[in-house]
XYZ file of C-alpha atoms in Angstrom:
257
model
C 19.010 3.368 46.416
C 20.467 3.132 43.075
C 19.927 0.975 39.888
C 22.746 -1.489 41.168
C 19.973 -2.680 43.791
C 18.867 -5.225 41.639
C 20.885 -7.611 39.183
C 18.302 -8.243 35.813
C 16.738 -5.132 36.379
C 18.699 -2.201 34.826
C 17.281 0.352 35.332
C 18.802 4.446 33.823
C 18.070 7.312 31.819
C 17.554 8.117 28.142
C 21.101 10.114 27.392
C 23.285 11.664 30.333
C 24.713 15.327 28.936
C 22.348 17.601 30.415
C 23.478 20.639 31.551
C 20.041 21.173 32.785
C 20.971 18.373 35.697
C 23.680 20.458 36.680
C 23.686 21.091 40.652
C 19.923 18.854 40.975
C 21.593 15.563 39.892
C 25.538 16.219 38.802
C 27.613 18.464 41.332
C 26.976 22.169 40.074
C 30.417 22.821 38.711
C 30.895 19.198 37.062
C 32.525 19.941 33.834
C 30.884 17.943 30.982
C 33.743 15.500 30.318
C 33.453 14.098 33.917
C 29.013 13.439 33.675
C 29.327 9.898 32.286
C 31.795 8.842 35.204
C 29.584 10.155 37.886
C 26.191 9.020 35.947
C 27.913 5.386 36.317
C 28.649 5.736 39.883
C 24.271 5.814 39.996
C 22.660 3.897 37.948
C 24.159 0.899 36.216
C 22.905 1.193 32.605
C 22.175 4.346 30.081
C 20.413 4.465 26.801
C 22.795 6.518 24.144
C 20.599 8.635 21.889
C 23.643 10.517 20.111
C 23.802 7.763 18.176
C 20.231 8.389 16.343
C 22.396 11.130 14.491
C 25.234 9.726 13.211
C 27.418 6.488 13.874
C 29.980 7.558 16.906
C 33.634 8.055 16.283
C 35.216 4.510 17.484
C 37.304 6.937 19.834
C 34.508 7.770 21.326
C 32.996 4.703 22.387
C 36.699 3.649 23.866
C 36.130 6.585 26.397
C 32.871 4.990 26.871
C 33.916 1.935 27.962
C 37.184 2.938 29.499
C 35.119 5.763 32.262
C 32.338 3.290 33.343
C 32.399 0.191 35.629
C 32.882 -3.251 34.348
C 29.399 -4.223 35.625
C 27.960 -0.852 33.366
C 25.555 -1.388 30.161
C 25.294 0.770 27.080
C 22.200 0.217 25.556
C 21.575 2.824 22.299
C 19.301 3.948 19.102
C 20.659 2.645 15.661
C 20.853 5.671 13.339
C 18.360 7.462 11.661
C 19.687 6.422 8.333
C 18.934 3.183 9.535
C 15.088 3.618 10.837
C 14.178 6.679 8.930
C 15.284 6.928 5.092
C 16.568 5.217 2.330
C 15.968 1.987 0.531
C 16.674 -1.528 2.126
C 20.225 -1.822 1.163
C 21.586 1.205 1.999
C 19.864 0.755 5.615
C 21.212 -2.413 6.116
C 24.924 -1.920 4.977
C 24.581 1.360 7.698
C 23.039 -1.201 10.551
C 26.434 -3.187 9.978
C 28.329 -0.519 10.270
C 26.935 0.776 13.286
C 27.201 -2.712 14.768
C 30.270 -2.544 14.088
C 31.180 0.233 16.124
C 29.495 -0.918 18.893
C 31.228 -4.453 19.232
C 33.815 -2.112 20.560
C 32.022 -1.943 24.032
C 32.675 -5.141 24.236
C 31.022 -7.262 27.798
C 29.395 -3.653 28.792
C 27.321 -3.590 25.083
C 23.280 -4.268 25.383
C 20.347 -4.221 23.360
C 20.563 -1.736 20.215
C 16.960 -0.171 19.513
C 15.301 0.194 16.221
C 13.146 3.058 16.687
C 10.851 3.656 13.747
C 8.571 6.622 13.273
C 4.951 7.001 12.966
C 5.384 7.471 9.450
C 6.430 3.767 8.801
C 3.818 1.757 8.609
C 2.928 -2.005 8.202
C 1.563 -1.614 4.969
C 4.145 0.593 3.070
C 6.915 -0.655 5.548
C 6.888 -4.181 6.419
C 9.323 -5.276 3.783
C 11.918 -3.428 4.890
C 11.205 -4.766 8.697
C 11.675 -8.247 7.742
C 14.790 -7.649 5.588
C 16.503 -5.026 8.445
C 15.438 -7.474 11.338
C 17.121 -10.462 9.002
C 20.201 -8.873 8.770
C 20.669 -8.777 12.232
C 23.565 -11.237 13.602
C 22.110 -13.424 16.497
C 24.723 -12.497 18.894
C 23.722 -9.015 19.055
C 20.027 -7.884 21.236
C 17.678 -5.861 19.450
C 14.801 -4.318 20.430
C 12.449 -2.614 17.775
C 10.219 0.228 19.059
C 7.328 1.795 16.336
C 5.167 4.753 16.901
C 1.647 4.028 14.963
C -0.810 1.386 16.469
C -1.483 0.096 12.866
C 1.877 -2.532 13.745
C 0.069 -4.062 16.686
C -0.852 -7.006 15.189
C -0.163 -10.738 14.915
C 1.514 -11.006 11.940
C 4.404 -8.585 13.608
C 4.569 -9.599 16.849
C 5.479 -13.648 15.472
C 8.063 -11.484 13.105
C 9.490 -10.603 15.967
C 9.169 -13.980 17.822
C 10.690 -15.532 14.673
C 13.988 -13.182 14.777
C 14.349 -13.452 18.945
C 13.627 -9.950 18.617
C 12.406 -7.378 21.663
C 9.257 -5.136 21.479
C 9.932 -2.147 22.983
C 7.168 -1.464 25.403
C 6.611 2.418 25.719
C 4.533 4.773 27.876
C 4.091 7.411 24.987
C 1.199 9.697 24.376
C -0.451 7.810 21.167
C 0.311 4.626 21.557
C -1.000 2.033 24.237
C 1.165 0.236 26.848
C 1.482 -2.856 24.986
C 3.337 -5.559 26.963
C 3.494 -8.258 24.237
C 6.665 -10.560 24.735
C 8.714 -11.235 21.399
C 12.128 -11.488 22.828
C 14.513 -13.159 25.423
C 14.546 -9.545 27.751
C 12.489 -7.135 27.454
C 12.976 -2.846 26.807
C 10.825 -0.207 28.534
C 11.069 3.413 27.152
C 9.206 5.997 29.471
C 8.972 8.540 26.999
C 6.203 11.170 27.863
C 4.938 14.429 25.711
C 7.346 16.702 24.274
C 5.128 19.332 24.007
C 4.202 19.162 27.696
C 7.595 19.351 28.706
C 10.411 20.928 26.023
C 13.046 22.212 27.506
C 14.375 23.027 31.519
C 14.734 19.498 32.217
C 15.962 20.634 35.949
C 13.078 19.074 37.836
C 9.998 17.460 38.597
C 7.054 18.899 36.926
C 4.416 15.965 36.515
C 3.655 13.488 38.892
C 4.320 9.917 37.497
C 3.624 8.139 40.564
C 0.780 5.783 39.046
C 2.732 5.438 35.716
C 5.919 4.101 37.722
C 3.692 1.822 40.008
C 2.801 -0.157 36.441
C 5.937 -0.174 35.637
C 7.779 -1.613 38.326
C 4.583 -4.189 38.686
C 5.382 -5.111 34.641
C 9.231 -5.093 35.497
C 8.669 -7.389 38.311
C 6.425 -10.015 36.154
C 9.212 -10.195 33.387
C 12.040 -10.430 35.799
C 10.736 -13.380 37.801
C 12.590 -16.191 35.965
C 15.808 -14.212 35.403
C 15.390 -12.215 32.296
C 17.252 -8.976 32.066
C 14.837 -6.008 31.861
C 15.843 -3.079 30.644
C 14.383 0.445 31.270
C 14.950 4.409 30.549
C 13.257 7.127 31.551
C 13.139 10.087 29.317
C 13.189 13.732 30.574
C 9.957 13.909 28.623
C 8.430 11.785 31.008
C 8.256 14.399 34.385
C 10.909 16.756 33.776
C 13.635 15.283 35.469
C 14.777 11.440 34.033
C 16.804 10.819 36.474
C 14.872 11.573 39.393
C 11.873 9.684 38.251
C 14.519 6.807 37.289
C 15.499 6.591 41.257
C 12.033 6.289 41.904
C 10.976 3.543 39.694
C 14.288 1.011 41.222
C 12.660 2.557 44.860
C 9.261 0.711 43.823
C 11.502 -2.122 43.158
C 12.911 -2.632 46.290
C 15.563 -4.680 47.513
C 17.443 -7.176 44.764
C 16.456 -10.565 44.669
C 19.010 -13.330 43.948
């Protein structure tokens, strides 16, 4: 069973270039160039984390859209100069020009993901959230994912709510699964512990199987009345994304019209 299964449910992996997948997931002597056209013959969605780094070449996302079915999403991180450092205008002019980039996917474009650190917080921070979230045009998603519990609070969530803007629900080490609902779909990271697992992402090495249960059971409640719900499974997460991916849509079953 693939992610295709099931129509608002998109379910993939956090990146796709691993060499480490290499004969467990892409055929052994798959040379790099080809992984994103067999990744798309799987699973129906992938969340780009390149673009944490630095804004892709515009040639680049062509190939994206040009190797992957018309039915594929790109989902992906806004950059770090974005999220991470310098001041509020700066940040925003780089937001628009990442946006701008990404327009280029065209039909096959979804949700772009603030993710903030642990060091921004609420009380040093929440200017710049309500300016960056502002300066978002309405036509494009946006989920916003933060790393320090001191954000879970009213006063964010309705900033959120006020913006039509997504709070990405994570299974991370520090912070809680936190299934508030800010947004018109929602955005599931299953990140894990790097320092549990930090390198050979080749297979299996923790057993998720509880973990994904939740999952699906939140993916299920969100879906019922039609609203697209995205998800990603790091490598983090067991050792093997895409494996543990498979298994999640598998706890999905069948789609449902």
């Amino acid at each position: 069973m693939t992610s295709k299964d099931r129509n608002n449910i998109l379910i993939g992996t956090s990146g796709y270039s691993y060499k480490d997948w290499l004969g467990n997931f892409y055929p052994q002597f798959c040379p790099a160039a080809d992984f994103l056209r067999f990744y798309a013959a799987i699973f129906r969605t992938v969340e780009i984390d390149s673009t944490y780094y630095r804004i892709p070449a515009r040639e680049m996302v062509a190939k994206w859209f040009k190797v992957t079915p018309d039915d594929f999403i790109f989902t992906a991180k806004f950059p770090s100069k974005v999220t991470h450092e310098g001041d509020i205008d700066s940040r925003i002019e780089y937001a628009r020009a990442f946006i701008d980039v990404m327009r280029r996917l065209e039909n096959k474009r979804g949700p772009l993901l603030l993710q903030f650190p642990y060091s921004f917080k609420p009380d040093e921070h929440f200017g710049i959230l309500e300016k960056l979230v502002a300066a978002m045009p309405e036509d494009v998603k946006v989920a916003v994912e933060v790393r320090n519990k001191k954000w879970l609070k009213k006063d964010f969530f309705e900033l959120l709510r006020s913006r039509n803007i997504t709070l990405a629900m994570i299974d991370h080490p520090w912070m809680p699964k936190k299934t508030e609902h800010t947004g018109n779909f929602s955005y599931f990271r299953l990140l894990g512990d790097r320092k549990k697992i930090d390198s050979d992402f080749s297979y299996i090495r923790f057993d998720r199987e509880d973990d994904l249960q939740w999952w699906s059971h939140v993916a299920e409640e969100f879906s019922r009345d039609g609203e697209e719900v995205y998800a990603y499974v790091n490598n983090h997460y067991s050792g093997h994304s895409p494996s543990s991916a498979r298994r999640l849509m598998e706890m999905l079953g069948p789609a449902s019209k």
